[in-house]
């Protein structure tokens, strides 16, 4: 524990700027993954434990397409599309079979897929870790900002994620698809009574969630090392985020992600060896005080 | 209420028979691999059955039960390594301390309902895991307890001898399951079932639901810890993996594979999962692919645990017979 | 004598293991020790994030066992390797090792586990009384601590204390020259990372007492996002930074630190950088990172080393890793000891191995020795140099002085009551 270092940082402008931006950086990428997770839970009441594997697939798809086309942007699009497609197959042929079952049966299906996908990735891409490399457009010195440092690539990521979250919000609140999705979350039988194919709605939500996770994987790929099992830590963190923010609430996921990002960022100064523990403590505290999460609905 | 007496006699008879069979097994079918398998399954059977006390009988889905398994392993290991006590005393320490852990964690967690209960048990488990990893001077951190767990002889039993270790493990399992069976078939057990099926009715009948759930949680914790202790004896150590969420996950899978609506389901699931794991890892390095495929077959094909499947099959046959016959 | 090939590719092991699995499930008592074959069990990690540890160990063993078998095997008995995956979990490593000995008839264990697994396997070897050669575990206490040491356990790989003396000496030279008094550390928070870093700091200060650690960062092993760790180090502005990160972690850390321009603000000493997998994976490798030699085919600068590296690469389509050469040493010590004892019996091999010196392409002077007092290898090549982003990756290597290492190691053991 190093509380002196923590208070020093909180009273220094440059430290505050750097750590806050670093918290934002961590949070934004986390948000993309968590948004998909919370969306799927909100509408389908299913905890998609395979979500981390979606992220991993996104990173690998991006790696391959980047290798073929030398274009980061194409790679990211391919990641989103590829994982969206995979999510569709996963949902239609596997998850939908266990919608009515016990949550534990769903957990079992997801776990089976995690095992299979980790091995599949190892077989197709090889056991050693892979690296994608940064697009040349981002290979420039970082920006200095009130004494703090912000890399250009991360600035780009923050902006992109903000745009995506705004777009997501608009889709959910302004489009017909979004209205149907929100209705199906609250009253699925009514929605199907109105003649809408709820099966399609569910698939659509899964695809959207999958695309978000794949997008996150592709976007982050230049600064990650790709290996089987890389989705695991992302899964745990996005899980914590959704619990803290409120399962089913996208604004909650945003708030939760930023919160976790800041906890990591400042926590690593004050409590360098217990950052993980801090996050779980936060999760426990929220669960005790307001189980439905910061922005989740009661009951 | 059903009288406990006839069931007790029957259960003891079954337990004795099983124990005799297991004790004779190494002589009938000498294979060190089978012995090792039985010892591991003994540890996991206790763990999974204790978890099912919560999941199957009380409807409390705990995602963090691994914390007791790991806690039991570390508590026992540390008592033997640091305190230099005898094995029965370390056993006692493990039981008491895990009951306390169950009390503290349960008192906080049980106030939450449904999925939130699951999440908070997971959070508590990961807190314990983070502590175990971080508290290196005490637990050895990510290396676990190194140097082996001493096994001083007691009451003429010497656990450094393999045959004694085997006999001890299966005896602890059989006796532990017998006790759990009595708890589950007792009036308290039926109270838990009622809480699972209709909590409101239970409250109206004057049952202190919170206290009942907490008691169940503590009992489950203690027996989970005993499972951990058996494992620690077997590997002569304790590792952070025992406290990790993957252990909780394995407990859940054992219950799902074996069946959660029969008493013996979780133990069957422990056996199935262990055998699957051993066979697959011996046969291929792509064990994820094969294990995952097998699990999918269970989850999507059978749709229920093996013993549930069998029990349902018998029930359907009985119902058909009673409809046509007599 | 006609060359007898023992095909060790995966299919054969799979077939054999499948048959073995069937036999052991349905029939008791598998009789493994046929007259001509001696089975050596090899628990290792073949899946998950550290899969390369196992695959590169296996590759090296495959290549070398073929040579050893062609030359007569172990005292006339052909070696058959039985390789199992422990998935990186210590209790699985224990289970797998027990199975290898109890059910698969392995008479010797070649433990290619990482450090946490190696302690578990040590317990199994102690219980079952078999010879075990640890080939990948770098934690010094495995052989240094008399409470953990056992007569039948040996280690063929580098260890923390040796590396620390060399790293400390090298870094201190540079610190002295450039007046680097402010140091930072950034290492993974687990036993290897902590021990390695703590020992480095101890010996840095031993050789250059003015050095001071002004910031420590401890990311978790396999942590994907190092942002908070990097910014924290940058805040503190040390003159030099030491890191024990390795493999994929090191690669992504370098990528992330690069976009923060960390490398232009401090001199970085990353002990695990000069590993071909990392060197080829990092796309924008900054110049001038100091690193120890893990496996590099140009140091020792001998034909034997270069040829071995090329042969490995030609066969497996990738360069050897640090684990590859350590397994070479392990299996060759066993082979040479068996020759000396003219026996394939574990205990006789152990006796012959104590104090044995063998020729080795990776030895500092062309040989390595299995020290008798604690049964661990000494005399292997260690050096430090700065990296460039193309072959030969580390053009100049400053080799280590083993006299210094051994002297300081002896003092360290005394300080820790290991004697």
PDB file of N, CA and C in Angstrom, chain A residues 159-216:
ATOM      1  N   UNK A 159     -11.985   8.460 -29.169  1.00  0.00           N
ATOM      2  CA  UNK A 159     -12.948   9.106 -30.050  1.00  0.00           C
ATOM      3  C   UNK A 159     -13.843   8.074 -30.730  1.00  0.00           C
ATOM      4  N   UNK A 160     -13.218   7.034 -31.262  1.00  0.00           N
ATOM      5  CA  UNK A 160     -13.993   5.986 -31.945  1.00  0.00           C
ATOM      6  C   UNK A 160     -15.006   5.358 -31.002  1.00  0.00           C
ATOM      7  N   UNK A 161     -14.558   5.054 -29.788  1.00  0.00           N
ATOM      8  CA  UNK A 161     -15.482   4.421 -28.849  1.00  0.00           C
ATOM      9  C   UNK A 161     -16.623   5.350 -28.483  1.00  0.00           C
ATOM     10  N   UNK A 162     -16.323   6.635 -28.324  1.00  0.00           N
ATOM     11  CA  UNK A 162     -17.386   7.586 -28.022  1.00  0.00           C
ATOM     12  C   UNK A 162     -18.406   7.613 -29.153  1.00  0.00           C
ATOM     13  N   UNK A 163     -17.885   7.648 -30.391  1.00  0.00           N
ATOM     14  CA  UNK A 163     -18.793   7.662 -31.541  1.00  0.00           C
ATOM     15  C   UNK A 163     -19.670   6.423 -31.541  1.00  0.00           C
ATOM     16  N   UNK A 164     -19.032   5.276 -31.302  1.00  0.00           N
ATOM     17  CA  UNK A 164     -19.796   4.030 -31.301  1.00  0.00           C
ATOM     18  C   UNK A 164     -20.842   4.029 -30.203  1.00  0.00           C
ATOM     19  N   UNK A 165     -20.483   4.545 -29.032  1.00  0.00           N
ATOM     20  CA  UNK A 165     -21.488   4.514 -27.950  1.00  0.00           C
ATOM     21  C   UNK A 165     -22.646   5.441 -28.266  1.00  0.00           C
ATOM     22  N   UNK A 166     -22.331   6.580 -28.879  1.00  0.00           N
ATOM     23  CA  UNK A 166     -23.434   7.474 -29.279  1.00  0.00           C
ATOM     24  C   UNK A 166     -24.298   6.773 -30.325  1.00  0.00           C
ATOM     25  N   UNK A 167     -23.633   6.141 -31.291  1.00  0.00           N
ATOM     26  CA  UNK A 167     -24.383   5.431 -32.335  1.00  0.00           C
ATOM     27  C   UNK A 167     -25.245   4.340 -31.724  1.00  0.00           C
ATOM     28  N   UNK A 168     -24.659   3.628 -30.781  1.00  0.00           N
ATOM     29  CA  UNK A 168     -25.398   2.556 -30.105  1.00  0.00           C
ATOM     30  C   UNK A 168     -26.618   3.119 -29.392  1.00  0.00           C
ATOM     31  N   UNK A 169     -26.388   4.209 -28.688  1.00  0.00           N
ATOM     32  CA  UNK A 169     -27.496   4.832 -27.982  1.00  0.00           C
ATOM     33  C   UNK A 169     -28.601   5.245 -28.938  1.00  0.00           C
ATOM     34  N   UNK A 170     -28.200   5.807 -30.093  1.00  0.00           N
ATOM     35  CA  UNK A 170     -29.203   6.226 -31.070  1.00  0.00           C
ATOM     36  C   UNK A 170     -29.965   5.029 -31.629  1.00  0.00           C
ATOM     37  N   UNK A 171     -29.218   3.967 -31.899  1.00  0.00           N
ATOM     38  CA  UNK A 171     -29.881   2.771 -32.429  1.00  0.00           C
ATOM     39  C   UNK A 171     -30.936   2.283 -31.449  1.00  0.00           C
ATOM     40  N   UNK A 172     -30.546   2.245 -30.185  1.00  0.00           N
ATOM     41  CA  UNK A 172     -31.460   1.690 -29.198  1.00  0.00           C
ATOM     42  C   UNK A 172     -32.659   2.593 -28.968  1.00  0.00           C
ATOM     43  N   UNK A 173     -32.438   3.907 -28.981  1.00  0.00           N
ATOM     44  CA  UNK A 173     -33.544   4.785 -28.626  1.00  0.00           C
ATOM     45  C   UNK A 173     -34.310   5.342 -29.826  1.00  0.00           C
ATOM     46  N   UNK A 174     -33.658   5.434 -31.001  1.00  0.00           N
ATOM     47  CA  UNK A 174     -34.329   6.142 -32.097  1.00  0.00           C
ATOM     48  C   UNK A 174     -34.815   5.260 -33.231  1.00  0.00           C
ATOM     49  N   UNK A 175     -34.244   4.048 -33.360  1.00  0.00           N
ATOM     50  CA  UNK A 175     -34.667   3.243 -34.511  1.00  0.00           C
ATOM     51  C   UNK A 175     -35.775   2.283 -34.119  1.00  0.00           C
ATOM     52  N   UNK A 176     -36.417   1.743 -35.130  1.00  0.00           N
ATOM     53  CA  UNK A 176     -37.489   0.785 -34.906  1.00  0.00           C
ATOM     54  C   UNK A 176     -36.914  -0.482 -34.268  1.00  0.00           C
ATOM     55  N   UNK A 177     -35.750  -0.870 -34.792  1.00  0.00           N
ATOM     56  CA  UNK A 177     -35.089  -2.047 -34.242  1.00  0.00           C
ATOM     57  C   UNK A 177     -34.864  -1.866 -32.742  1.00  0.00           C
ATOM     58  N   UNK A 178     -34.379  -0.674 -32.401  1.00  0.00           N
ATOM     59  CA  UNK A 178     -34.112  -0.391 -30.996  1.00  0.00           C
ATOM     60  C   UNK A 178     -35.378  -0.462 -30.153  1.00  0.00           C
ATOM     61  N   UNK A 179     -36.473   0.079 -30.692  1.00  0.00           N
ATOM     62  CA  UNK A 179     -37.730   0.055 -29.949  1.00  0.00           C
ATOM     63  C   UNK A 179     -38.189  -1.374 -29.716  1.00  0.00           C
ATOM     64  N   UNK A 180     -38.096  -2.169 -30.796  1.00  0.00           N
ATOM     65  CA  UNK A 180     -38.500  -3.574 -30.668  1.00  0.00           C
ATOM     66  C   UNK A 180     -37.637  -4.288 -29.642  1.00  0.00           C
ATOM     67  N   UNK A 181     -36.356  -4.003 -29.694  1.00  0.00           N
ATOM     68  CA  UNK A 181     -35.428  -4.646 -28.753  1.00  0.00           C
ATOM     69  C   UNK A 181     -35.775  -4.280 -27.323  1.00  0.00           C
ATOM     70  N   UNK A 182     -36.041  -2.996 -27.096  1.00  0.00           N
ATOM     71  CA  UNK A 182     -36.380  -2.588 -25.738  1.00  0.00           C
ATOM     72  C   UNK A 182     -37.691  -3.208 -25.300  1.00  0.00           C
ATOM     73  N   UNK A 183     -38.627  -3.300 -26.226  1.00  0.00           N
ATOM     74  CA  UNK A 183     -39.908  -3.918 -25.873  1.00  0.00           C
ATOM     75  C   UNK A 183     -39.716  -5.388 -25.551  1.00  0.00           C
ATOM     76  N   UNK A 184     -38.920  -6.055 -26.374  1.00  0.00           N
ATOM     77  CA  UNK A 184     -38.711  -7.483 -26.163  1.00  0.00           C
ATOM     78  C   UNK A 184     -38.024  -7.738 -24.830  1.00  0.00           C
ATOM     79  N   UNK A 185     -37.238  -6.760 -24.387  1.00  0.00           N
ATOM     80  CA  UNK A 185     -36.558  -6.933 -23.099  1.00  0.00           C
ATOM     81  C   UNK A 185     -37.570  -6.928 -21.968  1.00  0.00           C
ATOM     82  N   UNK A 186     -38.605  -6.125 -22.128  1.00  0.00           N
ATOM     83  CA  UNK A 186     -39.581  -5.969 -21.052  1.00  0.00           C
ATOM     84  C   UNK A 186     -40.704  -6.992 -21.163  1.00  0.00           C
ATOM     85  N   UNK A 187     -41.184  -7.220 -22.388  1.00  0.00           N
ATOM     86  CA  UNK A 187     -42.364  -8.076 -22.531  1.00  0.00           C
ATOM     87  C   UNK A 187     -42.322  -8.854 -23.838  1.00  0.00           C
ATOM     88  N   UNK A 188     -41.571  -9.930 -23.851  1.00  0.00           N
ATOM     89  CA  UNK A 188     -41.374 -10.660 -25.108  1.00  0.00           C
ATOM     90  C   UNK A 188     -42.666 -11.249 -25.689  1.00  0.00           C
ATOM     91  N   UNK A 189     -43.550 -11.699 -24.804  1.00  0.00           N
ATOM     92  CA  UNK A 189     -44.762 -12.334 -25.347  1.00  0.00           C
ATOM     93  C   UNK A 189     -45.639 -11.316 -26.057  1.00  0.00           C
ATOM     94  N   UNK A 190     -45.647 -10.094 -25.511  1.00  0.00           N
ATOM     95  CA  UNK A 190     -46.426  -9.045 -26.152  1.00  0.00           C
ATOM     96  C   UNK A 190     -45.858  -8.748 -27.540  1.00  0.00           C
ATOM     97  N   UNK A 191     -44.539  -8.698 -27.583  1.00  0.00           N
ATOM     98  CA  UNK A 191     -43.881  -8.389 -28.850  1.00  0.00           C
ATOM     99  C   UNK A 191     -44.225  -9.449 -29.897  1.00  0.00           C
ATOM    100  N   UNK A 192     -44.204 -10.706 -29.490  1.00  0.00           N
ATOM    101  CA  UNK A 192     -44.504 -11.742 -30.488  1.00  0.00           C
ATOM    102  C   UNK A 192     -45.981 -11.753 -30.808  1.00  0.00           C
ATOM    103  N   UNK A 193     -46.808 -11.344 -29.830  1.00  0.00           N
ATOM    104  CA  UNK A 193     -48.241 -11.263 -30.121  1.00  0.00           C
ATOM    105  C   UNK A 193     -48.502 -10.205 -31.181  1.00  0.00           C
ATOM    106  N   UNK A 194     -47.607  -9.208 -31.237  1.00  0.00           N
ATOM    107  CA  UNK A 194     -47.772  -8.160 -32.239  1.00  0.00           C
ATOM    108  C   UNK A 194     -47.286  -8.614 -33.610  1.00  0.00           C
ATOM    109  N   UNK A 195     -46.925  -9.889 -33.702  1.00  0.00           N
ATOM    110  CA  UNK A 195     -46.518 -10.420 -34.996  1.00  0.00           C
ATOM    111  C   UNK A 195     -45.052 -10.261 -35.318  1.00  0.00           C
ATOM    112  N   UNK A 196     -44.266  -9.841 -34.327  1.00  0.00           N
ATOM    113  CA  UNK A 196     -42.830  -9.691 -34.599  1.00  0.00           C
ATOM    114  C   UNK A 196     -42.127 -10.977 -34.205  1.00  0.00           C
ATOM    115  N   UNK A 197     -41.218 -11.395 -35.071  1.00  0.00           N
ATOM    116  CA  UNK A 197     -40.489 -12.635 -34.817  1.00  0.00           C
ATOM    117  C   UNK A 197     -39.427 -12.400 -33.739  1.00  0.00           C
ATOM    118  N   UNK A 198     -39.768 -12.828 -32.493  1.00  0.00           N
ATOM    119  CA  UNK A 198     -38.829 -12.576 -31.403  1.00  0.00           C
ATOM    120  C   UNK A 198     -37.515 -13.321 -31.617  1.00  0.00           C
ATOM    121  N   UNK A 199     -37.586 -14.468 -32.278  1.00  0.00           N
ATOM    122  CA  UNK A 199     -36.354 -15.200 -32.569  1.00  0.00           C
ATOM    123  C   UNK A 199     -35.377 -14.333 -33.325  1.00  0.00           C
ATOM    124  N   UNK A 200     -35.884 -13.612 -34.330  1.00  0.00           N
ATOM    125  CA  UNK A 200     -35.031 -12.724 -35.107  1.00  0.00           C
ATOM    126  C   UNK A 200     -34.461 -11.598 -34.251  1.00  0.00           C
ATOM    127  N   UNK A 201     -35.318 -11.097 -33.373  1.00  0.00           N
ATOM    128  CA  UNK A 201     -34.869 -10.009 -32.498  1.00  0.00           C
ATOM    129  C   UNK A 201     -33.707 -10.494 -31.641  1.00  0.00           C
ATOM    130  N   UNK A 202     -33.880 -11.674 -31.064  1.00  0.00           N
ATOM    131  CA  UNK A 202     -32.828 -12.223 -30.207  1.00  0.00           C
ATOM    132  C   UNK A 202     -31.537 -12.400 -30.994  1.00  0.00           C
ATOM    133  N   UNK A 203     -31.677 -12.964 -32.186  1.00  0.00           N
ATOM    134  CA  UNK A 203     -30.479 -13.134 -33.014  1.00  0.00           C
ATOM    135  C   UNK A 203     -29.828 -11.788 -33.287  1.00  0.00           C
ATOM    136  N   UNK A 204     -30.652 -10.820 -33.624  1.00  0.00           N
ATOM    137  CA  UNK A 204     -30.124  -9.493 -33.909  1.00  0.00           C
ATOM    138  C   UNK A 204     -29.343  -8.917 -32.751  1.00  0.00           C
ATOM    139  N   UNK A 205     -29.881  -9.097 -31.555  1.00  0.00           N
ATOM    140  CA  UNK A 205     -29.192  -8.566 -30.374  1.00  0.00           C
ATOM    141  C   UNK A 205     -27.867  -9.272 -30.169  1.00  0.00           C
ATOM    142  N   UNK A 206     -27.882 -10.581 -30.348  1.00  0.00           N
ATOM    143  CA  UNK A 206     -26.644 -11.338 -30.187  1.00  0.00           C
ATOM    144  C   UNK A 206     -25.611 -10.888 -31.205  1.00  0.00           C
ATOM    145  N   UNK A 207     -26.077 -10.702 -32.441  1.00  0.00           N
ATOM    146  CA  UNK A 207     -25.142 -10.274 -33.486  1.00  0.00           C
ATOM    147  C   UNK A 207     -24.551  -8.911 -33.133  1.00  0.00           C
ATOM    148  N   UNK A 208     -25.414  -8.009 -32.685  1.00  0.00           N
ATOM    149  CA  UNK A 208     -24.932  -6.676 -32.320  1.00  0.00           C
ATOM    150  C   UNK A 208     -23.905  -6.775 -31.187  1.00  0.00           C
ATOM    151  N   UNK A 209     -24.230  -7.547 -30.169  1.00  0.00           N
ATOM    152  CA  UNK A 209     -23.300  -7.721 -29.051  1.00  0.00           C
ATOM    153  C   UNK A 209     -21.988  -8.322 -29.512  1.00  0.00           C
ATOM    154  N   UNK A 210     -22.105  -9.342 -30.387  1.00  0.00           N
ATOM    155  CA  UNK A 210     -20.899  -9.976 -30.907  1.00  0.00           C
ATOM    156  C   UNK A 210     -20.058  -8.994 -31.708  1.00  0.00           C
ATOM    157  N   UNK A 211     -20.711  -8.195 -32.529  1.00  0.00           N
ATOM    158  CA  UNK A 211     -19.976  -7.223 -33.345  1.00  0.00           C
ATOM    159  C   UNK A 211     -19.222  -6.241 -32.461  1.00  0.00           C
ATOM    160  N   UNK A 212     -19.870  -5.806 -31.387  1.00  0.00           N
ATOM    161  CA  UNK A 212     -19.198  -4.882 -30.476  1.00  0.00           C
ATOM    162  C   UNK A 212     -17.941  -5.517 -29.887  1.00  0.00           C
ATOM    163  N   UNK A 213     -18.073  -6.774 -29.454  1.00  0.00           N
ATOM    164  CA  UNK A 213     -16.908  -7.446 -28.868  1.00  0.00           C
ATOM    165  C   UNK A 213     -15.822  -7.638 -29.914  1.00  0.00           C
ATOM    166  N   UNK A 214     -16.217  -8.044 -31.132  1.00  0.00           N
ATOM    167  CA  UNK A 214     -15.242  -8.239 -32.203  1.00  0.00           C
ATOM    168  C   UNK A 214     -14.558  -6.936 -32.553  1.00  0.00           C
ATOM    169  N   UNK A 215     -15.346  -5.866 -32.585  1.00  0.00           N
ATOM    170  CA  UNK A 215     -14.794  -4.544 -32.864  1.00  0.00           C
ATOM    171  C   UNK A 215     -13.739  -4.195 -31.817  1.00  0.00           C
ATOM    172  N   UNK A 216     -14.074  -4.429 -30.566  1.00  0.00           N
ATOM    173  CA  UNK A 216     -13.124  -4.139 -29.489  1.00  0.00           C
ATOM    174  C   UNK A 216     -11.845  -4.930 -29.686  1.00  0.00           C
TER     175      UNK A 216
END
